Coordinates of C-alpha atoms in Angstrom, one line a residue:
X1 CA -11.7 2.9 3.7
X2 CA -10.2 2.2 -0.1
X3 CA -10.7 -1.1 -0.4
X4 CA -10.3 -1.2 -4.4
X5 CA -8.9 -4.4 -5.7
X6 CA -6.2 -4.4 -7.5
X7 CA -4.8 -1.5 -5.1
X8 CA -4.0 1.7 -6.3
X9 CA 0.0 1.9 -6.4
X10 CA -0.2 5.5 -5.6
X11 CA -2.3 7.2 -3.3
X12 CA -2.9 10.5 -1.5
X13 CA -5.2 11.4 0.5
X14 CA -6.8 14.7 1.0
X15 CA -7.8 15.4 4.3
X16 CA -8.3 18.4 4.7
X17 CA -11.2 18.2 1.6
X18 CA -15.0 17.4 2.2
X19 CA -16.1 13.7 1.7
X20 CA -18.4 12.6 -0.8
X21 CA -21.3 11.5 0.1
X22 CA -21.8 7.8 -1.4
X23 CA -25.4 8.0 -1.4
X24 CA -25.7 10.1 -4.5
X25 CA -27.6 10.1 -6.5
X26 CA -24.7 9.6 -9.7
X27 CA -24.8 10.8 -13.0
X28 CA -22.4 9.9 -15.6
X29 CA -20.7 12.4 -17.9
X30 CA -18.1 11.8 -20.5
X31 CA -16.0 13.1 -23.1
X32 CA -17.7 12.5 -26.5
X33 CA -15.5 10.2 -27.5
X34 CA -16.4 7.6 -24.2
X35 CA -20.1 7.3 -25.5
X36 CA -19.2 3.9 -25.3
X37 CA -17.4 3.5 -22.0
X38 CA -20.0 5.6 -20.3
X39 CA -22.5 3.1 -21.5
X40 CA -20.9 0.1 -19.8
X41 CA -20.0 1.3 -17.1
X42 CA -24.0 2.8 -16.5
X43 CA -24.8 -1.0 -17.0
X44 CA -22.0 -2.4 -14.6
X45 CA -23.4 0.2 -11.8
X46 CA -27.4 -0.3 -12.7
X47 CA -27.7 -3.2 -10.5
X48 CA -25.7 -1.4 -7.6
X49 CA -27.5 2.1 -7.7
X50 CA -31.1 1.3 -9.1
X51 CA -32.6 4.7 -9.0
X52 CA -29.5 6.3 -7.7
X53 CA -28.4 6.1 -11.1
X54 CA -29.9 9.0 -13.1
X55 CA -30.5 9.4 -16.5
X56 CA -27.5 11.1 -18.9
X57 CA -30.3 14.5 -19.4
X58 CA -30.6 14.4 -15.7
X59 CA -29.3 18.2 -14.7
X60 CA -26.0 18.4 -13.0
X61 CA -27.0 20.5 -10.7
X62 CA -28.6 17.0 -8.8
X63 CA -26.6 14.1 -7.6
X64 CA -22.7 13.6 -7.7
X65 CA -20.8 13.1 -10.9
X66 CA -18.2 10.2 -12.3
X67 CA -16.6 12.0 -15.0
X68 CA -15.1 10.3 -17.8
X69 CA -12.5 12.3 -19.7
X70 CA -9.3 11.5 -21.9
X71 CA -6.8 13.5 -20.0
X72 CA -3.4 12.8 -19.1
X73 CA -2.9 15.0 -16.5
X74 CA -0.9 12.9 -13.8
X75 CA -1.4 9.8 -15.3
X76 CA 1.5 8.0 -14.5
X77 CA 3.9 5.9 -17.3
X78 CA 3.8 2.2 -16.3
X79 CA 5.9 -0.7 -17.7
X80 CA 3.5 -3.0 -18.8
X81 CA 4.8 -6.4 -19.9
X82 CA 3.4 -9.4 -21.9
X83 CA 1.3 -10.2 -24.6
X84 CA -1.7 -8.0 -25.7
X85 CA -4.9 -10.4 -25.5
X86 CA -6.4 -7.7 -28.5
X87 CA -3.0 -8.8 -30.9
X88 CA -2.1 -5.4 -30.7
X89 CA 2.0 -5.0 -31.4
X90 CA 2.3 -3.4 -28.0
X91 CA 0.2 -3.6 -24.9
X92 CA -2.7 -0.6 -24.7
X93 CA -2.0 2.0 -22.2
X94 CA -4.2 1.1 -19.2
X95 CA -2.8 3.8 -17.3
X96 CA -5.2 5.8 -15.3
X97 CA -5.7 8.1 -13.0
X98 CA -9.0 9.5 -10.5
X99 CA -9.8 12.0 -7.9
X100 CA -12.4 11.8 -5.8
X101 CA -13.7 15.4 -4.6
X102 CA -16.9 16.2 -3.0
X103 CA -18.8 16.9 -5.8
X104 CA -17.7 13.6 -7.7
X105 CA -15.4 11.3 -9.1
X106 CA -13.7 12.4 -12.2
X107 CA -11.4 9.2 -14.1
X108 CA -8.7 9.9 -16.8
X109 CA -6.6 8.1 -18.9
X110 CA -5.1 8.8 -22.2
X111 CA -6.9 5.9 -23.7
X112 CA -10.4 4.7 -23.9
X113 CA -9.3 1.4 -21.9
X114 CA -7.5 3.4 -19.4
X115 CA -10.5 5.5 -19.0
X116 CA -12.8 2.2 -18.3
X117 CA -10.2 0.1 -15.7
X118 CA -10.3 4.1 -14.3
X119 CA -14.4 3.9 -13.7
X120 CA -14.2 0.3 -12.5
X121 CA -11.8 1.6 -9.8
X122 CA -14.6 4.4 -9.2
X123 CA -17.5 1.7 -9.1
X124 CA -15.2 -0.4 -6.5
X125 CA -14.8 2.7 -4.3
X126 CA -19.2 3.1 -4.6
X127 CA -20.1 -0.6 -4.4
X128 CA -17.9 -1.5 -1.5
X129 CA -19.3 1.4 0.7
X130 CA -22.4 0.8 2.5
X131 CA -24.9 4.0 1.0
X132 CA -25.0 6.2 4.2
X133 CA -21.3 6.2 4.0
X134 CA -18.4 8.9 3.1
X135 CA -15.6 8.5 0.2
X136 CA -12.3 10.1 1.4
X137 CA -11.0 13.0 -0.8
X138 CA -8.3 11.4 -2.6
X139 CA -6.2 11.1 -5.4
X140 CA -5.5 7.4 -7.1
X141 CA -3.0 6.7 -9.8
X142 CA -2.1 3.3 -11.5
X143 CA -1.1 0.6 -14.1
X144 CA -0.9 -2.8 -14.7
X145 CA 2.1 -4.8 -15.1
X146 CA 0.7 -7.6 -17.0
X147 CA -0.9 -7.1 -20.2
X148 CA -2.7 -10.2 -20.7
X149 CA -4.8 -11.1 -17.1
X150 CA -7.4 -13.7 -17.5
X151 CA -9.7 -16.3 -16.0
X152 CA -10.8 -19.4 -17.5
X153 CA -13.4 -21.1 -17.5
X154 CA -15.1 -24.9 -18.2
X155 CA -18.2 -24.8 -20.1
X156 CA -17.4 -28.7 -21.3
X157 CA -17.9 -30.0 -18.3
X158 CA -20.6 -28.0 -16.6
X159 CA -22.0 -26.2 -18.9
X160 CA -22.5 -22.3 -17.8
X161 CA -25.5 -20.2 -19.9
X162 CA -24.9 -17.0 -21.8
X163 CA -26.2 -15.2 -19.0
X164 CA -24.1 -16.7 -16.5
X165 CA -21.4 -15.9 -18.6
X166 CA -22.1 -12.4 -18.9
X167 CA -22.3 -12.2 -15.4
X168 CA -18.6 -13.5 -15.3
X169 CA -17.5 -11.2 -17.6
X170 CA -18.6 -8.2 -15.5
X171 CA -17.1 -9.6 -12.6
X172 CA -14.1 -10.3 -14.1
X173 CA -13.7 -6.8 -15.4
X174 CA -14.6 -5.0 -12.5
X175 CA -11.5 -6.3 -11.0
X176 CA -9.6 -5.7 -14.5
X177 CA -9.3 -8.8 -16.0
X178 CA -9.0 -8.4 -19.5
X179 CA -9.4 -12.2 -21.0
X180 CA -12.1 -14.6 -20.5
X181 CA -10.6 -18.3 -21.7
X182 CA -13.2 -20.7 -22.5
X183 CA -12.6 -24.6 -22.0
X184 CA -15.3 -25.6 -24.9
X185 CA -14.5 -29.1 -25.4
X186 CA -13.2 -31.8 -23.4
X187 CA -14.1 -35.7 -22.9
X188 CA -17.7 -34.6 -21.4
X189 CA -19.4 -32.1 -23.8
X190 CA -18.8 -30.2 -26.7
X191 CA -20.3 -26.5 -26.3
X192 CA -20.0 -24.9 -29.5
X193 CA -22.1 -25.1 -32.6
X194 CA -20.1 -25.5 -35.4
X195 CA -21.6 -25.1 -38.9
X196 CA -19.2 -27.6 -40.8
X197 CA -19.8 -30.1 -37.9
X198 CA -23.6 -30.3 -36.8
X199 CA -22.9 -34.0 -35.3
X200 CA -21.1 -32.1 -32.7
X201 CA -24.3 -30.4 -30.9
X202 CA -27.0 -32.0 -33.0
X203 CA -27.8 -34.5 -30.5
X204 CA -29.1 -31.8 -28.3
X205 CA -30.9 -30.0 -30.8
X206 CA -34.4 -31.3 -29.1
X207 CA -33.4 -31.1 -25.7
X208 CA -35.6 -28.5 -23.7
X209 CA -32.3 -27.7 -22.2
X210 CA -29.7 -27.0 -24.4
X211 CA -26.0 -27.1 -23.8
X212 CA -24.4 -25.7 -26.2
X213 CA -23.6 -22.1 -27.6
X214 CA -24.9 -21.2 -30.8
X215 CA -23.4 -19.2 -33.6
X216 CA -25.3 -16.1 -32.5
X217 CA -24.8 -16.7 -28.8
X218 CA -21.1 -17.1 -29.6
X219 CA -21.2 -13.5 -31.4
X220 CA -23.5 -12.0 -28.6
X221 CA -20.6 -13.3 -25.9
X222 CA -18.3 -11.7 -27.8
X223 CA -19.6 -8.5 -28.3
X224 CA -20.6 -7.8 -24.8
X225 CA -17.0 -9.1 -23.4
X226 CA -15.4 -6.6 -26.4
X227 CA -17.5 -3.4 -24.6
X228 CA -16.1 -4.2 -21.2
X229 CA -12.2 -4.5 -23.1
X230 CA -12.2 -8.5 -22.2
X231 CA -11.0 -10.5 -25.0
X232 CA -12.7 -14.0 -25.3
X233 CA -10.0 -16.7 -26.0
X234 CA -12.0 -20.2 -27.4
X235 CA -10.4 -23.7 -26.0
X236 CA -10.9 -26.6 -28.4
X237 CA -8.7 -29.1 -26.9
X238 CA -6.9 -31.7 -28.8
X239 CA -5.3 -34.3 -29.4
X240 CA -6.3 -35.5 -26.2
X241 CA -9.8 -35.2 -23.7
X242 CA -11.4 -35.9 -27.2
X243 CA -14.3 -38.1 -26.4
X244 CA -17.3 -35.6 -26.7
X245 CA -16.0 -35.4 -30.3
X246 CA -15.2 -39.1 -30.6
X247 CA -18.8 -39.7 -29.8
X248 CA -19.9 -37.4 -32.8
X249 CA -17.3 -38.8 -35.3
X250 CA -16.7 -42.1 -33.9
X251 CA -15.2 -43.1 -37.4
X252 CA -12.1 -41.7 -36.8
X253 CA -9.1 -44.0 -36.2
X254 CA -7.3 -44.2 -32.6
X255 CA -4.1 -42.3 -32.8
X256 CA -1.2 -44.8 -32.1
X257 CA -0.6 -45.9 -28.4
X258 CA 3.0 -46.6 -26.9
X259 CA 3.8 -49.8 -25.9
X260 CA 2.5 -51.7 -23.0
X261 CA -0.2 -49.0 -22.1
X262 CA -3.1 -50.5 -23.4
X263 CA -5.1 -52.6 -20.2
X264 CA -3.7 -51.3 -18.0
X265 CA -5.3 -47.8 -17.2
X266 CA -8.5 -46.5 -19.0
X267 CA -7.7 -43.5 -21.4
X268 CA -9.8 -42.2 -24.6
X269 CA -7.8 -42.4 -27.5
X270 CA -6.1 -39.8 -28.3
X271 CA -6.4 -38.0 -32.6
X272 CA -3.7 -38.6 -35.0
X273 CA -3.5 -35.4 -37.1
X274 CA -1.2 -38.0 -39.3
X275 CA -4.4 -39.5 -40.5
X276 CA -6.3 -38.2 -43.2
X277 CA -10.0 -38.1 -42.4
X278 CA -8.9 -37.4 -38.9
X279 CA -6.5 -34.4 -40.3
X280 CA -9.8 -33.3 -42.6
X281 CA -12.8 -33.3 -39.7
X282 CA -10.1 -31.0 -37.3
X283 CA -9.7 -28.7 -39.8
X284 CA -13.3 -28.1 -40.4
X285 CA -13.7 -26.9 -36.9
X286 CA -10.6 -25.4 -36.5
X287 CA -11.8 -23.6 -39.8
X288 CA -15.2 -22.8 -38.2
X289 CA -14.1 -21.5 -34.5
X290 CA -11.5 -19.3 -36.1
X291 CA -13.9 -18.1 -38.5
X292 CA -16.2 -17.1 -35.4
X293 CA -13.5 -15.6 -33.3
X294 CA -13.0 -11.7 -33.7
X295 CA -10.5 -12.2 -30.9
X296 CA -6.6 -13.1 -32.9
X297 CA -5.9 -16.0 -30.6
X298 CA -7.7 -19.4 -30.1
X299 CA -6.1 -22.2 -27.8
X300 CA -5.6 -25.7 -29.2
X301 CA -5.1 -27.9 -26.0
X302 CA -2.4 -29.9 -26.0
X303 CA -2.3 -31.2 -22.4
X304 CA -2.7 -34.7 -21.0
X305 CA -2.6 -36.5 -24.1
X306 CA -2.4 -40.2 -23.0
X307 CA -1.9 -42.5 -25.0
X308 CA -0.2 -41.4 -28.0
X309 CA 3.1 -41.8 -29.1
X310 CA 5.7 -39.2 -28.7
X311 CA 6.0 -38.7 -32.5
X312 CA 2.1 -38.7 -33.5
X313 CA 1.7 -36.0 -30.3
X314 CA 5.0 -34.3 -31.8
X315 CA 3.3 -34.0 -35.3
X316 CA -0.4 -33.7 -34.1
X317 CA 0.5 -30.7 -32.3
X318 CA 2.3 -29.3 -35.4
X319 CA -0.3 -29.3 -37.6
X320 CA -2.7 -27.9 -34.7
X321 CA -0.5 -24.7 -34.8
X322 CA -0.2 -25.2 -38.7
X323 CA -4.2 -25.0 -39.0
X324 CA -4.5 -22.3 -36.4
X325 CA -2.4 -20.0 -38.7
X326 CA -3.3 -21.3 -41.5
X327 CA -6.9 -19.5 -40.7
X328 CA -6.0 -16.5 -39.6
X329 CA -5.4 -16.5 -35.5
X330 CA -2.6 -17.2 -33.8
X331 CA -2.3 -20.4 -31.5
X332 CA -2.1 -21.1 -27.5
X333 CA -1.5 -24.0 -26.3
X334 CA -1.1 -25.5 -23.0
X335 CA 2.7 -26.2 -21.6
X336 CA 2.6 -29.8 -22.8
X337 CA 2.8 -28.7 -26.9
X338 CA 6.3 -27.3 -26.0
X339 CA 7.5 -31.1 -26.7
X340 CA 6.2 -29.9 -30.1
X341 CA 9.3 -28.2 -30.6
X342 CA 8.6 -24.2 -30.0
X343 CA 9.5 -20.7 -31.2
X344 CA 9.0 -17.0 -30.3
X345 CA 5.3 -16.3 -31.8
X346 CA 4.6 -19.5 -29.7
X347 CA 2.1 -19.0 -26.3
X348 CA 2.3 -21.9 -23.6
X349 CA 0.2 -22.2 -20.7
X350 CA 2.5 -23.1 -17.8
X351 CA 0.5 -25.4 -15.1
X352 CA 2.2 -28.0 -13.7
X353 CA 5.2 -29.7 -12.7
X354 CA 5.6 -33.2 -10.4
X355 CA 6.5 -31.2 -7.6
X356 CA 3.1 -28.8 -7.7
X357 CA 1.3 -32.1 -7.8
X358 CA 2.2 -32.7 -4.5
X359 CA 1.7 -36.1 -4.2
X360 CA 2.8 -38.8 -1.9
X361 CA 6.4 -40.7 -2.1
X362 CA 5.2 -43.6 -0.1
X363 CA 2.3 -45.3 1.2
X364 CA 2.4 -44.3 4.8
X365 CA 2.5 -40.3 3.5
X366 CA -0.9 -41.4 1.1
X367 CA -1.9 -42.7 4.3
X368 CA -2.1 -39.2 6.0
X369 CA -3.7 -37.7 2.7
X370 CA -7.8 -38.7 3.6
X371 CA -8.5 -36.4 0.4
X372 CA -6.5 -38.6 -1.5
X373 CA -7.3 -41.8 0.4
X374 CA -11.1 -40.8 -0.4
X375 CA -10.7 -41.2 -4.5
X376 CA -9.1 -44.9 -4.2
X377 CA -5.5 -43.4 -5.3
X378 CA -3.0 -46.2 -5.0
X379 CA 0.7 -45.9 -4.9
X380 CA 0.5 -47.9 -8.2
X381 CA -1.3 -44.7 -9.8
X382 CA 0.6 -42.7 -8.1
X383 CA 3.6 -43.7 -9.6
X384 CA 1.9 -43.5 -13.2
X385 CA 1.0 -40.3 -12.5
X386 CA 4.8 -39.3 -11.5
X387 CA 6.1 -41.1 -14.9
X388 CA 3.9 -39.7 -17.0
X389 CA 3.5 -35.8 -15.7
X390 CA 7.7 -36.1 -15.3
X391 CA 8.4 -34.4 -18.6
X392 CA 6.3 -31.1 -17.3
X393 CA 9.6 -30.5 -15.0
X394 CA 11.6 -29.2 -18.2
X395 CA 9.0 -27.9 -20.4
X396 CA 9.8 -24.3 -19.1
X397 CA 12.8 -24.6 -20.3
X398 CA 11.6 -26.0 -23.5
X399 CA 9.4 -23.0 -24.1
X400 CA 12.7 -20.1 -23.0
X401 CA 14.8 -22.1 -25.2
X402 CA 12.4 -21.9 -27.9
X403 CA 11.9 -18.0 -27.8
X404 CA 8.3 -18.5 -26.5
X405 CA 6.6 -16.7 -23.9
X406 CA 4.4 -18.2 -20.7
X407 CA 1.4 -17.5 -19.7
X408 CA 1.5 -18.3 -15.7
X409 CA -1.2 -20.5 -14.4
X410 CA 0.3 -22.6 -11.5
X411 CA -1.9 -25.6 -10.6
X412 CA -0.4 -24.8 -6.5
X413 CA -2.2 -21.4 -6.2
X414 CA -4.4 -20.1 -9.4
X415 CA -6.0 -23.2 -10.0
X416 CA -9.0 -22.2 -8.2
X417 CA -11.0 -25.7 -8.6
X418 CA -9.2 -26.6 -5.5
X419 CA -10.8 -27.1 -2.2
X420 CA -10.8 -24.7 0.5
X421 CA -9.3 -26.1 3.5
X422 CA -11.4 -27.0 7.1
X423 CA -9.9 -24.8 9.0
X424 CA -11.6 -21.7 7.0
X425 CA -14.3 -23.4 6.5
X426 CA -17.7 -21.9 8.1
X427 CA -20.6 -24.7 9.7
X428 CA -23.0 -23.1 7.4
X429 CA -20.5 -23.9 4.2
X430 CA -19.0 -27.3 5.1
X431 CA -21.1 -29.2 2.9
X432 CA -20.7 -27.5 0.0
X433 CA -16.7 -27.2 1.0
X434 CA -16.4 -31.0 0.7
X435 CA -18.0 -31.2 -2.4
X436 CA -16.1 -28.5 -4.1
X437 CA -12.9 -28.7 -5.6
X438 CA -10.8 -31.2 -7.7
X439 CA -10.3 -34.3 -5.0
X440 CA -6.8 -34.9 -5.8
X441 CA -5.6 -30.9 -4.8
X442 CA -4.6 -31.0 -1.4
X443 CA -7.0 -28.4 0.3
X444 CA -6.1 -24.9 1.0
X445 CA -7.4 -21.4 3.0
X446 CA -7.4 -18.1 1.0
X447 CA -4.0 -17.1 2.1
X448 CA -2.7 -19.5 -0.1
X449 CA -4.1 -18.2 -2.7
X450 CA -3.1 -14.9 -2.3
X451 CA 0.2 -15.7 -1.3
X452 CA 1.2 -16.1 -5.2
X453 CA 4.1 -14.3 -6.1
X454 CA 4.4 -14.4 -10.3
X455 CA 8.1 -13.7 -9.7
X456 CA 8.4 -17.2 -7.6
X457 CA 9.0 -19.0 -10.6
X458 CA 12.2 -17.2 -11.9
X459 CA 10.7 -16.7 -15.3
X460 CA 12.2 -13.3 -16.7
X461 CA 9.4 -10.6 -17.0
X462 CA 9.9 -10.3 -21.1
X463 CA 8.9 -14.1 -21.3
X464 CA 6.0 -13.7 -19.2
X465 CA 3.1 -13.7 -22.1
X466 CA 0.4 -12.7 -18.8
X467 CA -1.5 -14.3 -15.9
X468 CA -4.2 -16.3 -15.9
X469 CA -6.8 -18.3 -13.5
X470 CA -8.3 -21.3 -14.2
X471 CA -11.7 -23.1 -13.0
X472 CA -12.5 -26.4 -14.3
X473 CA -15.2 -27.9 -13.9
X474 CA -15.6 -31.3 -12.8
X475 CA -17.4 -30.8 -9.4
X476 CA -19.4 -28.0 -10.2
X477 CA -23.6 -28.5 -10.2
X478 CA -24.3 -24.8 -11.2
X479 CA -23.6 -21.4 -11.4
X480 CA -23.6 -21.1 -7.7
X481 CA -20.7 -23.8 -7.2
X482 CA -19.0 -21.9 -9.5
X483 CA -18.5 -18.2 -8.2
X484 CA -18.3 -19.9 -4.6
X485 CA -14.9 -21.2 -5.7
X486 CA -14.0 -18.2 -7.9
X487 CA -14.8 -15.8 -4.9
X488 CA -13.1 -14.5 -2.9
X489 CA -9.9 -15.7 -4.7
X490 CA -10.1 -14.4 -7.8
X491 CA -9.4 -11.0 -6.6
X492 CA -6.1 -12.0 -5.4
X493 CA -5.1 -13.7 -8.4
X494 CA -6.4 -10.1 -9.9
X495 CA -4.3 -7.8 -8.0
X496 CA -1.2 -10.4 -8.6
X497 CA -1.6 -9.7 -12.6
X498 CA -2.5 -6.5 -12.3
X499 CA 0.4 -5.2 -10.0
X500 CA 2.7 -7.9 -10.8
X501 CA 3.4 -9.5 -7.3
X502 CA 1.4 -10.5 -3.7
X503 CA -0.9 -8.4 -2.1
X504 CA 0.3 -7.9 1.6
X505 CA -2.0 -10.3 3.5
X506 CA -3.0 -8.4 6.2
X507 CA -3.8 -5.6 4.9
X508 CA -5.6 -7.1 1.7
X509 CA -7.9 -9.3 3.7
X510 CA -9.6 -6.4 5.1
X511 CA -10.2 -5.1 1.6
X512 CA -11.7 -8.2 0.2
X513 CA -14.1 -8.0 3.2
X514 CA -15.5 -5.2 2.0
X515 CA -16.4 -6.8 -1.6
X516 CA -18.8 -9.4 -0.2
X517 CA -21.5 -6.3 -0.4
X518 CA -20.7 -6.2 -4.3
X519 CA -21.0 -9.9 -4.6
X520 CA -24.3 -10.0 -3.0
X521 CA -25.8 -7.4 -4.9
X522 CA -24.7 -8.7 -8.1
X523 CA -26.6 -12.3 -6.6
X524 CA -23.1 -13.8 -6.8
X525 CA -22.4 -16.6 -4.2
X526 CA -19.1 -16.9 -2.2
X527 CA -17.0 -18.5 0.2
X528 CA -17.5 -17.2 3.3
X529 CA -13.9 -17.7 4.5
X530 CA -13.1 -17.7 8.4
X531 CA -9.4 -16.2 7.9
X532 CA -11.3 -12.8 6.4
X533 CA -13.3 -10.6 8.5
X534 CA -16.5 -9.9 6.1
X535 CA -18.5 -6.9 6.3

């Protein structure tokens, strides 16, 4: 069975060809120029094959082949929209195209990215069949439709190591994913050294375990991310969820609150980018995370900033952009900053609206919401919560006025810190399932999640900067936690950037059945979901 995620959109099969035998054992040969593709993708299939893997001298005359060549014979054309996560003009061609014969698979692309998305296809087709078992004769074809197609991720509040990192990154590009966004700072932590700024992370300096990335563990991330063609993307969120960096400068002045806020809800003061020693200690790290970014982008925030007044948030935001340039990258910011005014080299992240909050118009419907019930949300904060999120319901049109593009992260279906819903839910899993997952979210089964449509929206295609998923990270304990809520959803939310609209649900369920044999091997926990039928 192909059970590659995101699916091929072109397939034949050849059945009147031998099958190849998935056994092996595999040897990888490529063109000269795809030294360096062949190289990751050996390391992507080492912990899959073992010994099944041979070495590059290893004669061809033993074991199957995956042939990596720069050929673009029958490589289709596709129309590939959005922003290029490398800053390139125009997106790369990730076109590619495979064949599976008995004596191997060969992939082709006229590009070296095209050529790796190609052999990630191939290691799909090898990982999700069981080793005594036959790959079809076949011919696969395909491209992606968005060009930026990422996952984030929230070191700030549970801190994930370089290694587990690394072990994101392979699984995000093994399901072509292209950007890794990291949420670095928040209220909780701050988990990046910065040179300028050693008050930042100096406090953990003696800790046994420390929770921070260094300089050369910010390079390292980088560099291994780079050789699977995913682009990191740094988050150093401001003006708000600024109390990590309060704590390290706690000089700095409160930025101006409106009136009648203060007492009656708890908020950490927001920065006011108007203030001079405030203005000076931002750039300095702004200065610094630019200066350790090889990617072009690096995303400022922007969201949730309570407690500031429209015109310090207006002209904080401003100058966020203003330093972001001003240093050489070019600035994202969440949906929020479009209240910032906008324009057309502007990215916003597009999350929310009241409606996608989903939250109850009167007491009797909180009544019926126990998840909700559970926190100790009153109507009282519910209605603060509908006052103060009711500006999100035009900032799309902000940002289209303004020339900008989206990047489309929905808070109703890719973000995946939401809880998976009881009726799903396996015995041997309920615990966990509880505890999982941002209370507030109404729970929901994997079918939600991959019934995402990026069209749903309206937003014209040529506006649409990508697609990106998000995990925060307030419930999370560990590494464990937080690939159970990544998978299986995250290869819906894959095939949706990648192809550009829904996978058919009952068809793609039995495909993501198949991967829970990758997942495992990789020593990657998951959700066990009762509406797929796992293999």
């Amino acid at each position: 069975m192909n059970a590659v995620i995101p699916n091929p959109a072109k397939r034949a099969a050849d059945g009147g060809a031998a099958a190849l035998p998935a056994a092996g054992p595999w040897r990888i040969r490529a063109d000269r120029g795809l030294a360096p593709v062949a190289d990751t993708v050996r390391a992507l299939l080492a912990p899959h094959l073992g010994e099944r893997l041979l070495p590059d001298d290893a004669s061809p005359a033993h074991g199957s082949e995956i042939v990596l060549t720069l050929d673009a014979a029958d490589v289709p054309l596709g129309r590939t929209v959005g922003v290029a996560p490398t800053g390139a003009a125009e997106p790369a061609d990730e076109a590619y195209g495979l064949t599976v014969t008995a004596e191997g698979i060969t992939c082709r692309s006229r590009t070296p990215q095209g050529v790796f998305r190609a052999a990630t296809t191939a290691a799909q087709l090898l990982l999700t069949t069981p080793p005594d078992g036959l790959l079809d004769a076949q011919e696969l074809s395909d491209a992606p439709r968005y060009a930026w197609r990422g996952l984030m991720i929230d070191p700030a509040r549970c801190f994930v190591t370089p290694d587990d990192v690394r072990r994101v990154i392979d699984v995000a590009a093994l399901y072509k994913l292209n950007v890794l966004h990291l949420h670095l700072t928040d209220n909780e932590g701050w988990r990046m050294e910065l040179p300028s700024t050693p008050s930042l992370t100096g406090h953990q300096d003696a800790a046994e375990e420390r929770h921070f990335y260094t300089v050369d563990e910010y390079r390292e991330l980088q560099t291994y991310a780079a050789q699977r063609h995913v682009t990191i993307v740094p988050e150093i969120d401001l003006p708000g969820h600024c109390a990590a960096l309060r704590t390290a400068l706690p000089e700095l002045p409160p930025a101006p609150a409106p009136d009648g806020l203060a007492g009656r809800f708890p908020f950490v003061p927001p920065l006011d980018l108007t203030d001079a020693d405030t203005h000076a200690a931002v750039a300095a790290v702004l200065a610094d995370v630019c200066a350790l970014t090889e990617g072009p982008f690096v995303h400022i925030g922007g969201d949730e900033a309570i407690g500031i007044t429209d015109e310090c948030f207006v002209a904080s935001v401003r100058e966020l952009r203003n330093l972001v340039r001003k240093f050489g990258k070019r600035p994202v910011a969440w949906q929020e900053s479009a209240r910032a005014g906008i324009g057309p080299e502007d990215i916003a992240q597009f999350w929310v609206d009241v409606p996608m909050m989903d939250l109850p118009d009167t007491a009797e419907e909180l009544a019926g919401r126990p998840e909700l019930v559970a926190t100790g949300l009153t109507m009282e904060v519910v209605g603060a919560l509908k006052t103060f999120f009711a500006p999100s319901d035009h900032d799309v049109e902000r940002i289209l006025a303004g020339g900008a593009r989206l990047l489309l992260s929905p808070q109703s279906h890719l973000y995946l810190d939401r809880r998976y819903a009881p009726e799903v839910t396996p015995a041997a899993q309920a615990k966990d399932a509880a505890r999982l997952g941002f209370p507030h979210y109404r729970p929901r089964s994997v079918e939600h999640t991959a019934s995402w449509d990026p069209a749903s929206h309206g937003i014209p295609d040529e506006r649409i900067a990508g697609v990106e998923a998000t995990l925060f990270g307030e419930t999370l304990r560990g590494p464990d936690d937080l690939t159970t809520l990544l998978l299986p959803r995250l290869g819906s939310v894959a095939e949706a950037a990648w192809s550009g609209r829904a996978p058919e649900w009952s068809e793609y369920r039995t495909r993501i059945a198949q991967h829970a044999r990758l997942w495992r091997a990789r020593g990657l926990a998951h959700f066990a979901a009762q509406d797929v039928p796992w293999q």
